[in-house]
mmCIF file of C-alpha atoms in Angstrom:
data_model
loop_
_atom_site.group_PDB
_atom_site.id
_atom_site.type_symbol
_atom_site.label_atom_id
_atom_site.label_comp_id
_atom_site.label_asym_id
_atom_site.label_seq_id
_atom_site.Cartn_x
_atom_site.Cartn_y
_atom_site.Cartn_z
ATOM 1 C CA UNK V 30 -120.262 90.291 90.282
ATOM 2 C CA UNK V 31 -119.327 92.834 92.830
ATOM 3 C CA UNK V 32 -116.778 95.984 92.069
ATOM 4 C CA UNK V 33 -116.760 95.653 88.675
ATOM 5 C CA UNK V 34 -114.400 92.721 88.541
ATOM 6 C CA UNK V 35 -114.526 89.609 85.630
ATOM 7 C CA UNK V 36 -117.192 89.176 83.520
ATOM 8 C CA UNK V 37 -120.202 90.851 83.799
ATOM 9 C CA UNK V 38 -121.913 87.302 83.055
ATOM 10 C CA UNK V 39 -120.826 84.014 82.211
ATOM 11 C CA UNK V 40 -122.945 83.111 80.109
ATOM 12 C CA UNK V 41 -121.153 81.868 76.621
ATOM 13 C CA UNK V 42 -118.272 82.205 78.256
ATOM 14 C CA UNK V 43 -117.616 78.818 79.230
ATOM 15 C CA UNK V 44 -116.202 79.553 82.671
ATOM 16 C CA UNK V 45 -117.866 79.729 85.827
ATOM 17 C CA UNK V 46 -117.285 83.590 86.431
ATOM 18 C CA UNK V 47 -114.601 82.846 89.282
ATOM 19 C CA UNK V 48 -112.246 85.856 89.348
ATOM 20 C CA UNK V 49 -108.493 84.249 90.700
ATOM 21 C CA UNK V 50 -105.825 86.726 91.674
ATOM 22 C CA UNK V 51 -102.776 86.580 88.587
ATOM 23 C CA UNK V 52 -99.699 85.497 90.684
ATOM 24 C CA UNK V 53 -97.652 85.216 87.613
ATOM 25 C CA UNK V 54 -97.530 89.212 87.637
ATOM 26 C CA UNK V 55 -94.183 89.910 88.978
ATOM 27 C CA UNK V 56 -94.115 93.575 90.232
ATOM 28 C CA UNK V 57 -90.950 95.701 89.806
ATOM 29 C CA UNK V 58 -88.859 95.506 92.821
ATOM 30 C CA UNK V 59 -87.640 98.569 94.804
ATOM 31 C CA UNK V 60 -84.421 99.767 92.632
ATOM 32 C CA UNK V 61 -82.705 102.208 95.897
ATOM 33 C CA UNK V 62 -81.442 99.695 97.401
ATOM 34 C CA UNK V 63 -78.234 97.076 95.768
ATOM 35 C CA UNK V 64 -76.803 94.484 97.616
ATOM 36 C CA UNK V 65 -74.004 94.629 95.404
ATOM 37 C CA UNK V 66 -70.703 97.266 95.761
ATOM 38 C CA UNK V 67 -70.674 99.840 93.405
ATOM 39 C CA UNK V 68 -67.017 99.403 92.774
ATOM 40 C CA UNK V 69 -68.462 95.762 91.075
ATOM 41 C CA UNK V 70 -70.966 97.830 88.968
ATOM 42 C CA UNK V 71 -68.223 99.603 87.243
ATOM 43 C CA UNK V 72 -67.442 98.704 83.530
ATOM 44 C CA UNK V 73 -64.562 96.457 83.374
ATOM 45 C CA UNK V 74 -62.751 96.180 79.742
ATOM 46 C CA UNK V 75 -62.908 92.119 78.635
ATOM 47 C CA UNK V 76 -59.279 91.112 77.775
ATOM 48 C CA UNK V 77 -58.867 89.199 75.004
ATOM 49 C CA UNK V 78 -56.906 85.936 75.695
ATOM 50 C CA UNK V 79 -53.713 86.134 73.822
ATOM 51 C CA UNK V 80 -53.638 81.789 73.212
ATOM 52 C CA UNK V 81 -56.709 82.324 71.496
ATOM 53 C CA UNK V 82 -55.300 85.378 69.437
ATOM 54 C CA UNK V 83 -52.287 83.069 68.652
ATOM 55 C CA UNK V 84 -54.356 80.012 67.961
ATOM 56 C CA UNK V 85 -56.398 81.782 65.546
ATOM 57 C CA UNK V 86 -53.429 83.556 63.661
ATOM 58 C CA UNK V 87 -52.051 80.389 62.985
ATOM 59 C CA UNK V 88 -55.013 78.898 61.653
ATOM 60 C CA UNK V 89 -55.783 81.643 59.135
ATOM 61 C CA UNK V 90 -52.269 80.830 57.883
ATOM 62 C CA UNK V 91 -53.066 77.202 57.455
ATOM 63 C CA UNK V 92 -56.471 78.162 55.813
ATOM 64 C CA UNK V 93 -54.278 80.033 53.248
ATOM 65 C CA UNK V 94 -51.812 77.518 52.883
ATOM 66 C CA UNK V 95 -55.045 74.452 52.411
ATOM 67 C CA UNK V 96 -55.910 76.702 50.028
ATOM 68 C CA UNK V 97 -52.688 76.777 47.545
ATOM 69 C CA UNK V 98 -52.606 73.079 48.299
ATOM 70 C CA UNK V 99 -55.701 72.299 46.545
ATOM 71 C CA UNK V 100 -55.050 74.416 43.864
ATOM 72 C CA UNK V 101 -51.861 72.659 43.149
ATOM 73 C CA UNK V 102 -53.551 69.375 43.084
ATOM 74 C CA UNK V 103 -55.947 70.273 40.950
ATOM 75 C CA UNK V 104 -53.571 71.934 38.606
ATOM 76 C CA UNK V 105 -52.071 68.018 39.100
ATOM 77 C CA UNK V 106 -48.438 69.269 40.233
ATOM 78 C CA UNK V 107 -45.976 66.645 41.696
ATOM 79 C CA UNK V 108 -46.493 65.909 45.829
ATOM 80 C CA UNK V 109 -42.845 66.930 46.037
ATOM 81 C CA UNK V 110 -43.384 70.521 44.325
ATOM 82 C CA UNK V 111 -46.418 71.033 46.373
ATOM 83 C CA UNK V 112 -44.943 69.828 50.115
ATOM 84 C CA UNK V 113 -42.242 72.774 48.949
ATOM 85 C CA UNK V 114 -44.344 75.266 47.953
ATOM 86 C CA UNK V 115 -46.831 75.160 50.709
ATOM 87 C CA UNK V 116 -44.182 74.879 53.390
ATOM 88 C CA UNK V 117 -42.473 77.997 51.633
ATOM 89 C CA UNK V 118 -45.691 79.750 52.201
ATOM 90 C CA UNK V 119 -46.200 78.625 55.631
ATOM 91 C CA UNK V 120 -43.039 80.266 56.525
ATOM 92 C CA UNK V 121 -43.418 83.381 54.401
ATOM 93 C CA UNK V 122 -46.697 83.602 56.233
ATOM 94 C CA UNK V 123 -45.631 82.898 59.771
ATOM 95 C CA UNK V 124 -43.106 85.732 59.375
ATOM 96 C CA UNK V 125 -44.586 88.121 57.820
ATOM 97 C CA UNK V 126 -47.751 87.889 60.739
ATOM 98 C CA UNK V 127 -45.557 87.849 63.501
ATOM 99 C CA UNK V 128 -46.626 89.748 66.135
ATOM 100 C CA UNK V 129 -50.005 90.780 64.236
ATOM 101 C CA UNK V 130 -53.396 91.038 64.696
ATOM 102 C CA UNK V 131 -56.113 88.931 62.889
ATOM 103 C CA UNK V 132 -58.035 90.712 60.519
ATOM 104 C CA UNK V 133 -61.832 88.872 59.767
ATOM 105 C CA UNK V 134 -63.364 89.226 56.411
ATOM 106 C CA UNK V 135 -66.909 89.598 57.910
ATOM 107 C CA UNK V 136 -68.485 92.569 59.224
ATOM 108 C CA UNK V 137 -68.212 94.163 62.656
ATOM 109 C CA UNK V 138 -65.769 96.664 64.064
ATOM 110 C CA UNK V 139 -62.450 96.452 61.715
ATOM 111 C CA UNK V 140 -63.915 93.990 59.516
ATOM 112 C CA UNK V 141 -64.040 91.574 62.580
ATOM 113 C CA UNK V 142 -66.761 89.447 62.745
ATOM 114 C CA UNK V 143 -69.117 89.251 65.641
ATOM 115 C CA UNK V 144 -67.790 85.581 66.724
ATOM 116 C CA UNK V 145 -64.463 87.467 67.150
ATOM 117 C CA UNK V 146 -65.257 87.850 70.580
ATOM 118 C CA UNK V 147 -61.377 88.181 71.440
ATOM 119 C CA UNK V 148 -60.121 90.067 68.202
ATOM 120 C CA UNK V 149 -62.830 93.045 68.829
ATOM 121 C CA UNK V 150 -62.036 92.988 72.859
ATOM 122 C CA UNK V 151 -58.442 93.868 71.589
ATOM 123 C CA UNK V 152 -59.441 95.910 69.197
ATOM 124 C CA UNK V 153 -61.636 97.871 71.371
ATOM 125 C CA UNK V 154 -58.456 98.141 73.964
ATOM 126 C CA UNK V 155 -56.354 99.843 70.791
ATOM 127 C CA UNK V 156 -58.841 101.998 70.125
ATOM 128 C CA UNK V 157 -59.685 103.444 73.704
ATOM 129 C CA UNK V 158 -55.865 103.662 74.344
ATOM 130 C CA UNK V 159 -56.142 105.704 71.108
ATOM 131 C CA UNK V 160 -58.590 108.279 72.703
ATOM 132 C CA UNK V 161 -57.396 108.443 75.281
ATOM 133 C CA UNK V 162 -53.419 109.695 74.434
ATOM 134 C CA UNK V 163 -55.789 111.950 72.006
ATOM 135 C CA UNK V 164 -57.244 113.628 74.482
ATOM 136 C CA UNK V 165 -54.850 113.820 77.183
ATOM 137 C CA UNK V 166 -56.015 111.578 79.766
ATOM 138 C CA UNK V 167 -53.183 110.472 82.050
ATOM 139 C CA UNK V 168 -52.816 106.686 82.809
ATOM 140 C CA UNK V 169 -53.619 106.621 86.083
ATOM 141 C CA UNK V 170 -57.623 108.161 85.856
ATOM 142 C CA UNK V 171 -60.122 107.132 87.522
ATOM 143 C CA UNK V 172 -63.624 108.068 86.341
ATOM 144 C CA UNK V 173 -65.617 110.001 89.228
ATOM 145 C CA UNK V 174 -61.723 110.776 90.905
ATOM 146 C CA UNK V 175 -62.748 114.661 90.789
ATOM 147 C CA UNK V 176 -65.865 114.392 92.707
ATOM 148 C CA UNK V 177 -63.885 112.186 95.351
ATOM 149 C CA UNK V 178 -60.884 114.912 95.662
ATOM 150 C CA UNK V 179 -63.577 117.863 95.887
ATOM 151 C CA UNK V 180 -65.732 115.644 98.924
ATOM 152 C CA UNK V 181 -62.194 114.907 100.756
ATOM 153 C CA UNK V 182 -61.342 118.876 100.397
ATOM 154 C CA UNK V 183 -65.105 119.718 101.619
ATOM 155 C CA UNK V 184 -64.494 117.165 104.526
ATOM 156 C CA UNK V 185 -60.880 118.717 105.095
ATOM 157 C CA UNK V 186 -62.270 122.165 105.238
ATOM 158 C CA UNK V 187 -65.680 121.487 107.433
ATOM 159 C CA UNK V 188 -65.218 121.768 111.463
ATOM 160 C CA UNK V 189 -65.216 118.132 112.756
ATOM 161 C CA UNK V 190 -67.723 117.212 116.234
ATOM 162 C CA UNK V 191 -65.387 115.966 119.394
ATOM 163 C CA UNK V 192 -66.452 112.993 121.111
ATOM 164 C CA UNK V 193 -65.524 114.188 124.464
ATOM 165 C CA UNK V 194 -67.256 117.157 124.084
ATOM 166 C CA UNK V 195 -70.446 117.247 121.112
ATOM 167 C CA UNK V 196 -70.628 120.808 121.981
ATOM 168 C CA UNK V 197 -67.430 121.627 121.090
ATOM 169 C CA UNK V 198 -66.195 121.885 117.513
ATOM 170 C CA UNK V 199 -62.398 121.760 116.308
ATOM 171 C CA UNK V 200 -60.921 122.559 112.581
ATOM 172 C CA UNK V 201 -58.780 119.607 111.451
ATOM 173 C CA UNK V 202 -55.187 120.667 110.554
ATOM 174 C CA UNK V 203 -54.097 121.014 107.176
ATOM 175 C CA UNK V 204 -51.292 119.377 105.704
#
Protein backbone atom coordinates (compact mmCIF):
# COMPACT_ATOMS: atom_id res chain seq x y z
CA UNK A 1 0.00 0.00 0.00
CA UNK A 2 1.55 3.29 -0.77
CA UNK A 3 0.28 6.85 0.89
CA UNK A 4 -1.69 5.46 3.30
CA UNK A 5 -4.59 4.60 1.05
CA UNK A 6 -7.15 1.22 1.54
CA UNK A 7 -6.40 -1.35 3.68
CA UNK A 8 -3.37 -1.75 5.29
CA UNK A 9 -3.69 -5.62 4.32
CA UNK A 10 -6.12 -7.73 2.77
CA UNK A 11 -5.95 -10.33 4.48
CA UNK A 12 -9.65 -11.41 5.93
CA UNK A 13 -10.85 -8.94 4.05
CA UNK A 14 -12.00 -10.75 1.17
CA UNK A 15 -10.96 -8.22 -1.46
CA UNK A 16 -7.91 -7.98 -3.31
CA UNK A 17 -6.69 -4.57 -1.73
CA UNK A 18 -7.45 -2.61 -5.11
CA UNK A 19 -8.18 1.01 -4.11
CA UNK A 20 -10.87 2.44 -7.14
CA UNK A 21 -11.53 6.15 -7.24
CA UNK A 22 -15.59 6.75 -5.82
CA UNK A 23 -17.18 8.43 -8.93
CA UNK A 24 -20.51 8.36 -7.32
CA UNK A 25 -19.21 11.41 -5.08
CA UNK A 26 -20.80 14.32 -6.67
CA UNK A 27 -18.90 17.50 -5.56
CA UNK A 28 -20.82 20.77 -4.92
CA UNK A 29 -20.85 22.85 -7.94
CA UNK A 30 -19.64 26.50 -8.06
CA UNK A 31 -22.87 28.51 -6.63
CA UNK A 32 -21.57 32.42 -8.23
CA UNK A 33 -22.59 31.79 -11.19
CA UNK A 34 -26.84 31.14 -12.35
CA UNK A 35 -27.83 30.67 -15.66
CA UNK A 36 -31.12 31.64 -14.68
CA UNK A 37 -32.54 35.62 -14.39
CA UNK A 38 -32.95 36.76 -11.11
CA UNK A 39 -36.24 38.33 -11.92
CA UNK A 40 -37.32 34.21 -12.29
CA UNK A 41 -35.83 33.59 -8.77
CA UNK A 42 -38.25 35.90 -7.21
CA UNK A 43 -41.17 34.43 -5.10
CA UNK A 44 -44.24 34.37 -7.08
CA UNK A 45 -47.69 33.97 -4.97
CA UNK A 46 -49.58 30.49 -6.40
CA UNK A 47 -53.17 31.54 -7.35
CA UNK A 48 -55.65 29.42 -6.43
CA UNK A 49 -57.91 28.36 -9.39
CA UNK A 50 -61.30 29.71 -8.75
CA UNK A 51 -63.19 26.32 -10.79
CA UNK A 52 -61.59 24.36 -8.29
CA UNK A 53 -62.73 26.75 -5.36
CA UNK A 54 -66.26 26.50 -6.94
CA UNK A 55 -66.11 22.80 -7.57
CA UNK A 56 -65.24 22.12 -4.11
CA UNK A 57 -67.92 24.52 -2.50
CA UNK A 58 -70.44 22.73 -4.19
CA UNK A 59 -69.41 19.46 -3.17
CA UNK A 60 -69.24 20.20 0.56
CA UNK A 61 -72.89 21.20 0.05
CA UNK A 62 -73.77 17.90 -1.47
CA UNK A 63 -71.72 16.09 1.32
CA UNK A 64 -74.14 17.88 3.73
CA UNK A 65 -77.10 17.31 1.87
CA UNK A 66 -75.94 13.00 1.40
CA UNK A 67 -75.79 13.37 4.77
CA UNK A 68 -79.58 14.44 5.80
CA UNK A 69 -80.52 12.00 3.08
CA UNK A 70 -79.37 9.04 4.86
CA UNK A 71 -80.59 10.08 7.95
CA UNK A 72 -84.03 10.37 6.58
CA UNK A 73 -83.91 6.93 5.23
CA UNK A 74 -82.92 5.49 8.07
CA UNK A 75 -85.43 7.30 10.15
CA UNK A 76 -87.67 5.42 7.10
CA UNK A 77 -89.40 8.83 5.90
CA UNK A 78 -91.40 8.80 2.57
CA UNK A 79 -89.02 9.35 -0.88
CA UNK A 80 -91.34 12.29 -1.49
CA UNK A 81 -90.62 14.07 2.03
CA UNK A 82 -87.00 13.39 1.62
CA UNK A 83 -86.52 14.61 -2.37
CA UNK A 84 -88.20 17.97 -0.56
CA UNK A 85 -86.27 18.27 2.23
CA UNK A 86 -82.91 17.69 0.76
CA UNK A 87 -83.58 19.92 -2.21
CA UNK A 88 -84.76 22.63 0.43
CA UNK A 89 -81.38 22.26 1.92
CA UNK A 90 -79.52 22.30 -1.22
CA UNK A 91 -80.88 25.64 -1.87
CA UNK A 92 -80.67 27.02 1.66
CA UNK A 93 -77.09 25.91 1.31
CA UNK A 94 -76.23 27.21 -2.11
CA UNK A 95 -77.39 30.63 -0.91
CA UNK A 96 -76.28 31.03 2.07
CA UNK A 97 -72.35 30.02 0.60
CA UNK A 98 -72.55 32.19 -2.17
CA UNK A 99 -69.64 33.88 -2.80
CA UNK A 100 -67.73 32.05 0.22
CA UNK A 101 -64.79 30.45 0.98
CA UNK A 102 -64.43 26.70 1.94
CA UNK A 103 -63.62 26.11 5.33
CA UNK A 104 -61.76 22.30 5.94
CA UNK A 105 -62.29 20.54 9.16
CA UNK A 106 -58.63 19.28 9.23
CA UNK A 107 -55.69 21.03 10.37
CA UNK A 108 -53.48 23.53 8.57
CA UNK A 109 -53.72 27.28 8.22
CA UNK A 110 -57.61 28.24 8.96
CA UNK A 111 -58.53 24.82 9.66
CA UNK A 112 -57.61 23.99 5.95
CA UNK A 113 -56.18 20.89 5.39
CA UNK A 114 -52.87 20.37 3.72
CA UNK A 115 -54.57 18.78 0.41
CA UNK A 116 -56.23 22.24 0.21
CA UNK A 117 -53.63 23.23 -1.98
CA UNK A 118 -56.02 26.01 -3.56
CA UNK A 119 -58.08 27.03 -0.35
CA UNK A 120 -54.64 27.90 1.65
CA UNK A 121 -53.08 29.68 -1.71
CA UNK A 122 -56.21 31.98 -1.26
CA UNK A 123 -56.04 32.11 2.04
CA UNK A 124 -52.50 33.04 2.11
CA UNK A 125 -53.43 35.95 -0.63
CA UNK A 126 -56.17 37.35 2.18
CA UNK A 127 -53.89 37.29 4.64
CA UNK A 128 -50.80 39.09 2.95
CA UNK A 129 -53.30 41.68 1.49
CA UNK A 130 -54.13 41.94 5.23
CA UNK A 131 -50.50 42.98 6.18
CA UNK A 132 -49.96 44.66 3.95
CA UNK A 133 -53.03 47.60 4.18
CA UNK A 134 -51.75 47.09 8.01
CA UNK A 135 -48.72 48.34 7.49
CA UNK A 136 -49.02 50.77 4.84
CA UNK A 137 -47.50 49.31 1.90
CA UNK A 138 -48.81 50.90 -1.30
CA UNK A 139 -49.99 48.55 -4.15
CA UNK A 140 -47.62 49.15 -6.48
CA UNK A 141 -44.15 47.91 -4.28
CA UNK A 142 -41.69 46.27 -5.43
CA UNK A 143 -39.33 44.54 -2.99
CA UNK A 144 -35.56 45.81 -3.53
CA UNK A 145 -37.37 49.20 -5.49
CA UNK A 146 -35.30 51.46 -2.88
CA UNK A 147 -31.97 50.11 -3.62
CA UNK A 148 -32.81 50.51 -7.48
CA UNK A 149 -33.99 54.37 -7.02
CA UNK A 150 -30.79 55.09 -4.73
CA UNK A 151 -28.26 53.22 -7.72
CA UNK A 152 -30.23 55.34 -10.56
CA UNK A 153 -29.70 58.66 -8.26
CA UNK A 154 -25.87 57.53 -7.64
CA UNK A 155 -25.64 56.97 -11.51
CA UNK A 156 -27.56 60.40 -12.09
CA UNK A 157 -25.23 62.21 -9.83
CA UNK A 158 -21.66 60.48 -10.93
CA UNK A 159 -19.73 62.32 -14.00
CA UNK A 160 -20.29 60.06 -17.07
CA UNK A 161 -16.80 59.11 -19.56
CA UNK A 162 -17.31 60.60 -23.37
CA UNK A 163 -16.59 58.36 -26.08
CA UNK A 164 -15.07 60.92 -28.24
CA UNK A 165 -12.92 62.00 -25.76
CA UNK A 166 -12.06 59.22 -22.51
CA UNK A 167 -10.22 62.05 -21.09
CA UNK A 168 -12.86 64.20 -20.85
CA UNK A 169 -15.66 63.90 -18.30
CA UNK A 170 -19.26 65.59 -18.53
CA UNK A 171 -22.14 65.77 -15.63
CA UNK A 172 -25.41 64.43 -17.07
CA UNK A 173 -28.28 66.98 -16.80
CA UNK A 174 -30.83 66.72 -14.31
CA UNK A 175 -34.34 66.62 -14.92
Amino acid sequence: MSSNVGLTTPRGSGTSGYVQRNLSNLRPRDTSFSPYPTDSLKHRQRQPNAEILEHDRLRQIEVQVLELRDKLEDEVVDEDEIEAQTEALRRKLLASTEGEEVKGDGKGKKGLKVHQVHELAKAKIEESERLRRALGIRDDYEEGGHWKRGEERLREGLPEVTTENPGRTTKKERW
